CSV table of C-alpha atoms and ligand atoms in Angstrom, one decimal:
chain,number,residue,atom,x,y,z
A,1,UNK,CA,0.2,0.1,0.0
A,2,UNK,CA,1.6,3.3,-1.1
A,3,UNK,CA,1.5,6.3,1.7
A,4,UNK,CA,-0.8,8.2,-0.4
A,5,UNK,CA,-3.6,5.4,-0.3
A,6,UNK,CA,-3.1,4.9,3.4
A,7,UNK,CA,-3.5,8.9,3.7
A,8,UNK,CA,-6.6,9.2,1.3
A,9,UNK,CA,-8.4,6.3,2.7
A,10,UNK,CA,-8.2,7.4,6.2
A,11,UNK,CA,-9.4,10.9,5.3
A,12,UNK,CA,-12.1,9.4,3.4
A,13,UNK,CA,-13.7,7.4,5.9
A,14,UNK,CA,-12.9,9.9,8.7
A,15,UNK,CA,-14.5,12.7,6.8
A,16,UNK,CA,-17.6,10.5,6.3
A,17,UNK,CA,-17.7,9.5,9.9
A,18,UNK,CA,-17.5,13.2,10.9
A,19,UNK,CA,-20.5,14.3,8.5
A,20,UNK,CA,-22.5,11.2,10.0
A,21,UNK,CA,-21.6,12.6,13.5
A,22,UNK,CA,-23.0,16.1,12.3
A,23,UNK,CA,-26.2,14.6,11.2
A,24,UNK,CA,-25.6,13.4,7.7
A,25,UNK,CA,-27.7,10.6,6.9
A,26,UNK,CA,-25.7,8.1,4.8
A,27,UNK,CA,-27.1,7.7,1.2
A,28,UNK,CA,-27.4,4.0,-0.5
A,29,UNK,CA,-24.3,4.8,-2.6
A,30,UNK,CA,-22.2,5.7,0.4
A,31,UNK,CA,-23.6,2.6,2.3
A,32,UNK,CA,-22.6,0.6,-1.1
A,33,UNK,CA,-19.1,2.2,-1.0
A,34,UNK,CA,-18.3,1.0,2.2
A,35,UNK,CA,-19.1,-2.8,1.4
A,36,UNK,CA,-17.1,-2.4,-1.6
A,37,UNK,CA,-14.1,-0.9,0.4
A,38,UNK,CA,-10.6,-2.4,-0.7
A,39,UNK,CA,-9.6,-4.8,1.9
A,40,UNK,CA,-6.5,-2.5,2.6
A,41,UNK,CA,-8.9,0.3,3.8
A,42,UNK,CA,-10.4,-2.1,6.4
A,43,UNK,CA,-8.4,-0.5,9.2
A,44,UNK,CA,-9.4,3.0,8.0
A,45,UNK,CA,-12.6,2.1,7.7
A,46,UNK,CA,-13.0,0.6,11.1
A,47,UNK,CA,-11.3,3.4,12.8
A,48,UNK,CA,-13.9,5.6,11.2
A,49,UNK,CA,-16.9,3.7,12.3
A,50,UNK,CA,-15.1,3.3,16.1
A,51,UNK,CA,-15.1,7.1,15.8
A,52,UNK,CA,-19.2,7.0,15.6
A,53,UNK,CA,-19.4,4.0,17.9
A,54,UNK,CA,-17.1,5.8,20.6
A,55,UNK,CA,-19.1,8.8,20.3
A,56,UNK,CA,-22.4,7.5,21.5
A,57,UNK,CA,-21.4,4.4,23.6
A,58,UNK,CA,-17.7,4.8,24.3
A,59,UNK,CA,-15.8,1.6,25.0
A,60,UNK,CA,-18.8,0.1,26.4
A,61,UNK,CA,-20.1,-3.6,25.4
A,62,UNK,CA,-23.8,-4.7,26.0
A,63,UNK,CA,-24.4,-8.0,26.8
A,64,UNK,CA,-27.6,-9.8,26.0
A,65,UNK,CA,-28.4,-13.4,27.0
A,66,UNK,CA,-30.8,-15.5,25.1
A,67,UNK,CA,-33.4,-18.1,26.6
A,68,UNK,CA,-34.9,-20.5,24.3
A,69,UNK,CA,-38.1,-21.0,26.1
A,70,UNK,CA,-39.8,-22.8,23.3
A,71,UNK,CA,-38.0,-25.2,20.8
A,72,UNK,CA,-38.9,-26.4,17.2
A,73,UNK,CA,-42.7,-27.4,16.4
A,74,UNK,CA,-42.9,-24.1,14.2
A,75,UNK,CA,-45.3,-24.3,11.2
A,76,UNK,CA,-43.7,-21.3,9.5
A,77,UNK,CA,-41.2,-22.0,6.7
A,78,UNK,CA,-38.2,-19.6,7.2
A,79,UNK,CA,-35.4,-21.3,5.0
A,80,UNK,CA,-32.6,-20.6,7.6
A,81,UNK,CA,-34.2,-21.8,10.6
A,82,UNK,CA,-33.4,-25.3,12.2
A,83,UNK,CA,-37.1,-24.9,13.9
A,84,UNK,CA,-39.2,-24.4,10.6
A,85,UNK,CA,-41.5,-27.0,9.4
A,86,UNK,CA,-39.0,-27.7,6.5
A,87,UNK,CA,-36.1,-28.1,8.5
A,88,UNK,CA,-34.4,-31.9,9.0
A,89,UNK,CA,-31.9,-30.5,11.5
A,90,UNK,CA,-31.8,-32.9,14.5
A,91,UNK,CA,-33.5,-30.5,17.4
A,92,UNK,CA,-34.6,-31.0,20.8
A,93,UNK,CA,-38.0,-30.0,20.5
A,94,UNK,CA,-39.6,-28.7,23.6
A,95,UNK,CA,-42.9,-26.8,24.4
A,96,UNK,CA,-43.3,-23.6,26.3
A,97,UNK,CA,-41.1,-23.6,29.3
A,98,UNK,CA,-42.8,-23.4,32.8
A,99,UNK,CA,-42.3,-19.9,34.2
A,100,UNK,CA,-40.2,-21.4,36.9
A,101,UNK,CA,-37.8,-22.6,34.4
A,102,UNK,CA,-38.0,-19.1,32.3
A,103,UNK,CA,-37.0,-17.5,35.6
A,104,UNK,CA,-34.2,-19.8,36.5
A,105,UNK,CA,-32.7,-19.0,33.0
A,106,UNK,CA,-32.9,-15.4,33.9
A,107,UNK,CA,-31.4,-15.9,37.2
A,108,UNK,CA,-28.3,-17.5,35.0
A,109,UNK,CA,-28.3,-14.4,32.7
A,110,UNK,CA,-28.0,-12.3,36.1
A,111,UNK,CA,-25.1,-14.1,37.2
A,112,UNK,CA,-23.4,-13.6,34.1
A,113,UNK,CA,-24.1,-10.0,34.6
A,114,UNK,CA,-26.0,-9.7,31.3
A,115,UNK,CA,-27.8,-6.6,30.7
A,116,UNK,CA,-30.5,-7.7,28.8
A,117,UNK,CA,-32.5,-11.3,28.7
A,118,UNK,CA,-34.0,-12.2,25.8
A,119,UNK,CA,-37.0,-14.6,26.0
A,120,UNK,CA,-37.4,-16.2,22.8
A,121,UNK,CA,-40.2,-18.7,21.7
A,122,UNK,CA,-40.3,-20.4,18.5
A,123,UNK,CA,-43.5,-20.2,16.4
A,124,UNK,CA,-45.6,-17.8,14.1
A,125,UNK,CA,-46.7,-15.8,16.9
A,126,UNK,CA,-47.8,-16.5,20.5
A,127,UNK,CA,-51.3,-17.6,21.8
A,128,UNK,CA,-52.8,-15.0,24.5
A,129,UNK,CA,-52.0,-17.7,27.0
A,130,UNK,CA,-48.6,-17.9,25.9
A,131,UNK,CA,-48.1,-13.9,26.3
A,132,UNK,CA,-49.7,-14.3,29.7
A,133,UNK,CA,-47.6,-16.8,30.7
A,134,UNK,CA,-44.4,-14.7,29.4
A,135,UNK,CA,-45.8,-11.8,31.2
A,136,UNK,CA,-45.9,-13.6,34.4
A,137,UNK,CA,-42.6,-14.7,33.9
A,138,UNK,CA,-41.2,-11.0,33.3
A,139,UNK,CA,-43.0,-9.6,36.3
A,140,UNK,CA,-41.1,-12.1,38.4
A,141,UNK,CA,-37.8,-11.4,37.1
A,142,UNK,CA,-38.3,-7.7,37.1
A,143,UNK,CA,-39.2,-7.6,40.5
A,144,UNK,CA,-35.9,-9.6,41.4
A,145,UNK,CA,-33.7,-7.6,38.8
A,146,UNK,CA,-35.1,-4.4,38.0
A,147,UNK,CA,-31.7,-3.4,36.8
A,148,UNK,CA,-31.5,-6.2,33.9
A,149,UNK,CA,-33.6,-5.3,30.7
A,150,UNK,CA,-36.1,-8.1,29.4
A,151,UNK,CA,-36.6,-8.5,25.7
A,152,UNK,CA,-39.5,-10.6,24.4
A,153,UNK,CA,-39.1,-12.3,21.0
A,154,UNK,CA,-42.3,-14.2,20.4
A,155,UNK,CA,-43.2,-13.6,16.9
A,156,UNK,CA,-45.8,-11.8,15.2
A,157,UNK,CA,-47.7,-9.7,18.0
A,158,UNK,CA,-51.0,-8.0,17.8
A,159,UNK,CA,-51.4,-4.7,19.6
A,160,UNK,CA,-53.4,-6.2,22.6
A,161,UNK,CA,-50.5,-8.6,23.2
A,162,UNK,CA,-47.8,-5.8,22.8
A,163,UNK,CA,-49.6,-3.8,25.6
A,164,UNK,CA,-49.9,-6.9,27.7
A,165,UNK,CA,-46.1,-7.3,27.5
A,166,UNK,CA,-45.6,-3.6,28.4
A,167,UNK,CA,-47.6,-3.7,31.4
A,168,UNK,CA,-45.7,-6.7,32.6
A,169,UNK,CA,-42.3,-4.7,32.4
A,170,UNK,CA,-40.8,-5.7,29.2
A,171,UNK,CA,-38.5,-3.2,28.2
A,172,UNK,CA,-37.9,-4.5,24.4
A,173,UNK,CA,-39.3,-6.3,21.8
A,174,UNK,CA,-37.3,-8.3,19.1
A,175,UNK,CA,-38.7,-9.3,15.6
A,176,UNK,CA,-36.1,-9.3,12.8
A,177,UNK,CA,-36.9,-7.9,9.5
A,178,UNK,CA,-34.1,-10.7,8.6
A,179,UNK,CA,-33.5,-9.4,5.4
A,180,UNK,CA,-34.4,-6.7,2.3
A,181,UNK,CA,-38.0,-6.4,1.4
A,182,UNK,CA,-36.8,-6.8,-2.3
A,183,UNK,CA,-35.4,-10.5,-0.9
A,184,UNK,CA,-38.0,-11.7,1.6
A,185,UNK,CA,-39.9,-13.8,-0.6
A,186,UNK,CA,-36.8,-15.8,-1.0
A,187,UNK,CA,-36.5,-16.9,2.5
A,188,UNK,CA,-39.8,-17.0,3.7
A,189,UNK,CA,-43.5,-17.8,2.1
A,190,UNK,CA,-45.7,-18.2,5.2
A,191,UNK,CA,-45.8,-14.9,6.6
A,192,UNK,CA,-44.8,-11.4,5.1
A,193,UNK,CA,-42.4,-8.7,5.3
A,194,UNK,CA,-45.3,-6.4,6.1
A,195,UNK,CA,-46.4,-8.6,8.9
A,196,UNK,CA,-43.0,-8.4,10.5
A,197,UNK,CA,-43.0,-4.4,10.3
A,198,UNK,CA,-46.5,-4.3,11.7
A,199,UNK,CA,-45.2,-6.4,14.7
A,200,UNK,CA,-42.4,-3.9,15.3
A,201,UNK,CA,-44.8,-1.1,15.1
A,202,UNK,CA,-47.0,-2.8,17.6
A,203,UNK,CA,-44.3,-3.0,20.1
A,204,UNK,CA,-43.1,0.6,19.7
A,205,UNK,CA,-46.6,2.0,19.8
A,206,UNK,CA,-47.1,-0.3,23.3
A,207,UNK,CA,-44.2,1.9,24.6
A,208,UNK,CA,-41.9,-1.1,24.1
A,209,UNK,CA,-38.2,-0.3,22.8
A,210,UNK,CA,-38.1,-2.1,19.3
A,211,UNK,CA,-35.1,-4.6,18.2
A,212,UNK,CA,-35.0,-5.7,14.6
A,213,UNK,CA,-32.1,-7.0,12.8
A,214,UNK,CA,-30.9,-9.2,10.0
A,215,UNK,CA,-29.2,-12.3,8.8
A,216,UNK,CA,-26.7,-11.7,6.2
A,217,UNK,CA,-25.2,-14.4,3.8
A,218,UNK,CA,-28.8,-15.7,2.8
A,219,UNK,CA,-28.0,-15.3,-0.8
A,220,UNK,CA,-28.8,-11.4,-0.9
A,221,UNK,CA,-26.7,-8.9,-2.9
A,222,UNK,CA,-24.8,-6.1,-1.5
A,223,UNK,CA,-27.4,-3.8,-2.5
A,224,UNK,CA,-30.0,-5.7,-0.5
A,225,UNK,CA,-27.9,-5.6,2.5
A,226,UNK,CA,-27.8,-1.8,2.3
A,227,UNK,CA,-31.5,-2.0,1.6
A,228,UNK,CA,-31.8,-3.7,5.0
A,229,UNK,CA,-30.1,-1.3,6.9
A,230,UNK,CA,-31.7,1.7,5.6
A,231,UNK,CA,-35.0,-0.3,6.3
A,232,UNK,CA,-34.0,-0.4,9.9
A,233,UNK,CA,-33.0,3.3,10.1
A,234,UNK,CA,-36.7,4.0,8.8
A,235,UNK,CA,-38.1,1.4,11.2
A,236,UNK,CA,-36.1,3.6,14.1
A,237,UNK,CA,-35.2,0.3,15.6
A,238,UNK,CA,-33.2,1.0,18.9
A,239,UNK,CA,-31.3,-2.5,18.7
A,240,UNK,CA,-30.0,-4.1,15.6
A,241,UNK,CA,-28.7,-7.4,15.7
A,242,UNK,CA,-26.6,-8.4,12.7
A,243,UNK,CA,-26.5,-12.0,12.1
A,244,UNK,CA,-24.3,-13.9,9.8
A,245,UNK,CA,-26.0,-17.2,8.5
A,246,UNK,CA,-25.0,-20.2,10.1
A,247,UNK,CA,-25.7,-23.0,7.4
A,248,UNK,CA,-27.1,-25.5,9.8
A,249,UNK,CA,-27.3,-28.9,8.3
A,250,UNK,CA,-31.1,-30.0,7.6
A,251,UNK,CA,-32.2,-26.5,6.8
A,252,UNK,CA,-33.1,-25.5,3.0
A,253,UNK,CA,-30.5,-22.8,3.0
A,254,UNK,CA,-27.8,-25.5,3.9
A,255,UNK,CA,-28.7,-27.9,1.1
A,256,UNK,CA,-25.8,-28.7,-1.3
A,257,UNK,CA,-27.9,-27.0,-4.2
A,258,UNK,CA,-28.5,-23.5,-2.3
A,259,UNK,CA,-25.0,-23.5,-0.9
A,260,UNK,CA,-23.4,-24.0,-4.6
A,261,UNK,CA,-25.7,-21.6,-6.2
A,262,UNK,CA,-24.9,-18.7,-3.6
A,263,UNK,CA,-21.2,-19.8,-4.2
A,264,UNK,CA,-21.7,-19.6,-8.2
A,265,UNK,CA,-23.5,-16.1,-8.1
A,266,UNK,CA,-21.0,-13.4,-8.8
A,267,UNK,CA,-23.5,-11.0,-7.2
A,268,UNK,CA,-23.1,-12.5,-3.9
A,269,UNK,CA,-20.4,-11.8,-1.7
A,270,UNK,CA,-19.0,-14.7,0.0
A,271,UNK,CA,-19.2,-14.4,4.2
A,272,UNK,CA,-15.7,-13.7,4.6
A,273,UNK,CA,-14.2,-12.3,8.0
A,274,UNK,CA,-13.4,-9.0,6.0
A,275,UNK,CA,-16.7,-8.9,4.5
A,276,UNK,CA,-18.4,-9.1,8.0
A,277,UNK,CA,-16.5,-6.3,9.2
A,278,UNK,CA,-17.4,-4.2,6.3
A,279,UNK,CA,-21.0,-5.1,6.9
A,280,UNK,CA,-20.8,-3.9,10.7
A,281,UNK,CA,-19.3,-0.8,9.9
A,282,UNK,CA,-21.9,-0.1,7.2
A,283,UNK,CA,-24.5,-0.7,9.8
A,284,UNK,CA,-22.8,1.5,12.2
A,285,UNK,CA,-22.6,4.4,9.5
A,286,UNK,CA,-26.2,4.1,8.7
A,287,UNK,CA,-27.0,3.7,12.0
A,288,UNK,CA,-24.9,5.7,14.3
A,289,UNK,CA,-26.6,6.0,17.4
A,290,UNK,CA,-28.2,2.6,17.6
A,291,UNK,CA,-27.3,-0.4,19.5
A,292,UNK,CA,-25.6,-2.6,16.9
A,293,UNK,CA,-24.9,-6.5,18.0
A,294,UNK,CA,-22.5,-8.8,16.5
A,295,UNK,CA,-24.8,-11.9,16.6
A,296,UNK,CA,-24.8,-15.4,15.3
A,297,UNK,CA,-22.5,-16.6,13.2
A,298,UNK,CA,-19.7,-14.0,14.5
A,299,UNK,CA,-17.6,-16.7,16.0
A,300,UNK,CA,-17.8,-18.7,12.6
A,301,UNK,CA,-17.8,-15.9,10.2
A,302,UNK,CA,-15.4,-13.4,11.6
A,303,UNK,CA,-13.2,-16.0,12.9
A,304,UNK,CA,-9.6,-14.7,14.1
A,305,UNK,CA,-10.9,-11.1,13.5
A,306,UNK,CA,-13.9,-11.5,15.7
A,307,UNK,CA,-12.5,-8.8,18.2
A,308,UNK,CA,-12.4,-6.2,15.6
A,309,UNK,CA,-16.2,-6.4,15.1
A,310,UNK,CA,-16.5,-4.6,18.4
A,311,UNK,CA,-14.8,-1.4,16.9
A,312,UNK,CA,-18.3,-0.9,15.0
A,313,UNK,CA,-20.7,-3.0,17.2
A,314,UNK,CA,-21.5,-2.2,20.8
A,315,UNK,CA,-23.0,-5.4,21.9
A,316,UNK,CA,-22.8,-9.1,21.6
A,317,UNK,CA,-24.9,-12.1,22.5
A,318,UNK,CA,-23.5,-14.2,25.6
A,319,UNK,CA,-23.1,-17.8,25.5
A,320,UNK,CA,-25.1,-19.8,23.2
A,321,UNK,CA,-27.6,-18.9,20.5
A,322,UNK,CA,-30.9,-20.3,20.1
A,323,UNK,CA,-30.1,-23.7,18.8
A,324,UNK,CA,-26.3,-23.5,18.0
A,325,UNK,CA,-23.7,-22.7,20.6
A,326,UNK,CA,-21.6,-19.8,21.1
A,327,UNK,CA,-18.4,-18.8,22.2
A,328,UNK,CA,-18.1,-19.0,26.3
A,329,UNK,CA,-18.7,-16.0,28.2
A,330,UNK,CA,-15.2,-16.2,29.5
A,331,UNK,CA,-13.7,-15.8,26.2
A,332,UNK,CA,-16.2,-12.9,25.4
A,333,UNK,CA,-15.1,-11.3,28.8
A,334,UNK,CA,-11.3,-12.1,27.8
A,335,UNK,CA,-12.0,-10.4,24.5
A,336,UNK,CA,-13.5,-7.2,25.7
A,337,UNK,CA,-10.7,-7.0,28.3
A,338,UNK,CA,-8.0,-7.4,25.7
A,339,UNK,CA,-9.4,-4.6,23.6
A,340,UNK,CA,-9.3,-2.3,26.5
A,341,UNK,CA,-13.1,-2.1,26.3
A,342,UNK,CA,-15.8,-2.4,29.3
A,343,UNK,CA,-18.3,-4.9,29.8
A,344,UNK,CA,-21.2,-2.7,30.5
A,345,UNK,CA,-22.9,-3.6,34.0
A,346,UNK,CA,-26.6,-3.6,33.9
A,347,UNK,CA,-28.1,-0.2,34.6
A,348,UNK,CA,-30.8,0.4,36.9
B,401,SF4,S1,-37.6,-18.1,12.7
B,401,SF4,FE1,-39.4,-18.4,14.2
B,401,SF4,S2,-41.1,-18.2,12.6
B,401,SF4,FE2,-39.5,-18.7,11.5
B,401,SF4,S3,-39.4,-21.0,11.3
B,401,SF4,FE3,-38.0,-20.3,12.9
B,401,SF4,S4,-39.2,-20.6,15.0
B,401,SF4,FE4,-40.8,-20.4,13.0
C-alpha cells in the first residue's frame, strides 16, 4: 500500500464519519462504497466506524443472554431456521417452559451480568395464553432484577399482546426483518415482510423499545444488505442484531444446491471475515446512534478477526444462540478486556 493510499483512505472514511456525527444521513451509494471498500482500507474504515461508535457508546459493550423458552414445532418455513417445518436438523423440541424454568434461566443471565435477558419462543406468533405466561415470568424477573432489561421475542404480535407485555415490564421486543424487502420472498413464504413491520410497530406503539435485525449471507446482494440497513433506520429500531448465516445442516439454505448456487453467483458476496467487518461498519454508519449487536455467526464467520467487530458493534450475545453454541462467556469477557473495552454493567 502506498503512503498516499493510506492517507487518502483514512481521510475519506474519517470525513464521512464526521459528517455522520454532524447529522448526515448516509446515502445508499455511500453505504455501498463501504461494502465495496478495498481490503487494504479495512483498518481505516473500522477506525472511522469506531469514531461514531465511541461518540455514542464509549468503549462499553452491552451483553444479551438468550433464553430459548420454546424450541422447534414451528409451522412456518423460514429457510434459514432449524426450527421450521421444512428443517430436518436434529433438534431437541420442547413446548413452552414453565415460568419457573424461564425465571431460572433469567437468574443465570443475571449471574453472568448480562444487561438484557431475551426470552424467545418459536412459532408464528404467541397465543394469548402464551403471552400471559411469559408476562408472568417477566413480572417476577423484573421484581427480582429491576436493573436487568427484558426483551421478549415471541413472533408476530398484535397490539393487545404488545400492551400486555409492556404492562408486565418488558423493556424491549425483538422481531427481525431478517433481510431486504426485495429479497424477503426468497427466504419465507408463510408470513410477510409487512407482518414483520407491523409487529415492530405494535411493540413501539405499546411503549416497548423495538429491536430488529438481519441475517446476512442468505443469498442477498450487496444492494439488498444496504436496503435492509436503511429499512432499519426508517423503522427506527433501537437495537439491531446483525447475524451472519449459520448454515445448519437440514435447513433449506444449507442444502448442497442452495450453497452451490450462492457460491456460483457473482452478485453475492462470500461471507468472509473482512466482508463481515465491512457489513458491521456499514450498519454503524447508517444507524450511528443505535445498539448494533454482532450476533449469531460472529464466531464462525469473523473467526480470528472477531475482536475487531467491536470497533463497529457495541453489543454481543453471551453464551449460546437459540439452537447453536456460541463462544464461552469467559472468552467474551477476555476479548472485551483485551481490547481495553468495558463489559457494561446492567443499568438501574
Ligand atoms: S424463525 Fe421463528 S417463525 Fe421462522 S421458522 Fe424459525 S421459529 Fe418459526
